[in-house]
Amino acid sequence: MTRTVMIDPVTRIEGHAKISIHLDDAGKVADARFHVTEFRGFEKFCVGRSFWEMPGITARICGICPVSHLMASAKAGDAILGVQIPPTAEKLRRMMNWGQIIQSHALSFFHLSSPDLIMGMDSDPAQRNIMGLIQQDPELARKGIRLRQFGQEVIRTLGGKSIHPAWTVPGGVREPLTAEKREKIATMLPERFDLIETALDLVYNAHETFANEIGNYGDFPSLFAGLVGPDGELEHYNGLLRVVNSEGKRVEDGIAPEKYREIIGEAVEPWSYLKFPYYKPLGYANGAGMYRVGPLARLNVCDFAGTRRANRALHEFRRLMKLDKPVSGTFYYHYARLIEILFCLEKIEDTIQDPDILNTHVRSQANVNKLVGIGVSEAPRGTLYHEYHIDEHGIIKEANLIIATGQNNLAMNKTVRQIAEAYVDGNNLTEGMLNRVEHGIRMYDPCLSCSTHAVGQMPMHVQLLSPDGEVLDEKIRG
Amino acid sequence: MTNKIRLGTAWLGGCSGCHMSFLDLDERLLELAAAADLVYSPIADLKEFPEGVDVALVEGAVANIDHVELAKKIRERSKIVVSFGDCAVTGNVTILRNRFGVDDLLTMVYREGPGKAPLGHEADGIIPYLLPKVLPLHQVISVDAYVPGCPPSADRIWAAVTALLRGEKVSLEEELITFG
Ligand code: SF4
């Protein structure tokens, strides 16, 4: 008899979701799906608001990466004004963006995933969280906390608040940096360079501990997409779109991000509030157009990092490539995240030494000059698109947002299926098996409040369904 | 060990920013771990809201049927329920969708692209039914304390949580009772 196992809610991810695992007569996995269960409707209710308000509203899509929305939204606003923002404003925005990548990646690694990596996939679910880690290894937990704290502090120092700062505006930023604040950031840096070394050691250990898992945790060929800088360097704020295929060949390069519609389509499925973006030229059918975004994708698409230590780290990372193909194991998202933290720390270190960083001209003034604005940046989880159509008074007539996490939707589904096939035994279901499936989702660090911007949040519950959809058994972990 | 406070945190229709601000307690989390057990939270793994919770922080407005069920369960099983952040307290950004009908929203958001869109009002047991209107938490269950802010700052959260851990009422200073 076939059954479906539900994991509900999926925990230690940023959002509300469920996973369903479909078992066949013999208790083997026939299919698995990742369902996002929250719907919020931002694209619709933004209609009728002023584009000036959009950074403030869209930041509330997500408390983990509000800065990404602030950036994309303000950039869409810059395009509407038709201005170049002052160079210092751009540097400051970049700095806040790096701060956010640091905090978000540290959160993903330490607060959400490290309990699996350090305590084990099958460890006691009552303890397998950051508070449990604090009990078990307070010093390590403190390190993770302090690494994230630095990123939040950079955001707070620049914008006045660590979450939803009202600082980025169309035309630039509201407030320049002061010498005092710059000093404050500088004094926090050295400790964080040490912390990232500790984190990298942890990930190297994890590669050994989970050597058997790596090949089953979402290791498959796919396209990878992300922004790269003008020379092909790792880039998070501006840049041009590049897509490489599973052979490592560039199928798109130098695409102005405003043209994203030419290469990205969005499909929908009745069983998830999260849309399914795909690479248009290859189509949606059978997952042909599946692509991945985020840290792993960015490291796979760029030519080099662009800072001294991150260049070296990237070089090391590329030893994982087989036959010059992109690194395909989803498990390596963890590793890629840490390399990006290192990169962002170095970038912040360089940028605060720039004499121009204290310049007080940080905002260009203008009014509506264009009726369409598209703003694109790299969020911690991948490329983020905001597109606004306005009337001559700046009132939004239409908004479209493509969120980083959504773009990994096809890959997340595939990953869940692969892990379920490898580890789930329907005749002998254990909590640890289900946690492995959930870890598959955690590797993508999905931000579901984001992805369900339009859509929803994500909780976990496993159901066994019969072929005609009848619920035969259910497992709610805990 | 036994006299530790049983703390739960839940996330309804919000952006998780309130939870992120909770994590902004940073090293104060180590102090908190000594005084409280986190028995339910989106950042922990138990899937079912347990019985006998002392303090529950609830982020977000009530937007779908899963939220209603969870809110009720939290109320039944917790001594003190805190309406945590502006979305829970007033509906905030989550409530902005109330100007529209659910069908309109879904059509608008999912109209393009191949595939069959989620219906949003069919009980398939997986994708929850959306409420026609989003509600602040206190319109669904009774709450014992309000901690406003979008999100409430870590200091504000700490002021509230430490009071609760001492068994006192939450009475925030005036400058800590602001929205936004
Ligand atoms: S109150 Fe603000 S920070 Fe909290 S969930 Fe709502 S939008 Fe997010």
Short mmCIF file of C-alpha atoms in Angstrom, two decimals, chain A residues 37 65 82 99 158 167 191 215 255 261 265 304 344 349 364 413 424 462:
data_model
loop_
_atom_site.label_atom_id
_atom_site.label_comp_id
_atom_site.label_asym_id
_atom_site.label_seq_id
_atom_site.Cartn_x
_atom_site.Cartn_y
_atom_site.Cartn_z
CA THR A 37 2.42 27.16 3.01
CA CYS A 65 17.41 39.73 4.69
CA GLY A 82 16.94 58.20 -13.49
CA GLY A 99 27.14 43.21 6.68
CA LEU A 158 24.97 52.51 9.30
CA TRP A 167 18.19 54.26 5.61
CA GLU A 191 38.08 39.03 16.06
CA GLY A 215 26.76 12.54 -2.63
CA ILE A 255 23.07 40.11 -19.49
CA ARG A 261 12.41 38.43 -18.14
CA GLY A 265 10.11 32.31 -16.51
CA PHE A 304 37.62 34.91 -9.08
CA CYS A 344 32.59 40.27 2.92
CA GLU A 349 38.01 46.08 5.81
CA SER A 364 20.93 62.49 -5.25
CA ASN A 413 12.33 19.62 -4.50
CA VAL A 424 13.89 7.08 4.20
CA VAL A 462 5.32 14.08 7.06
#
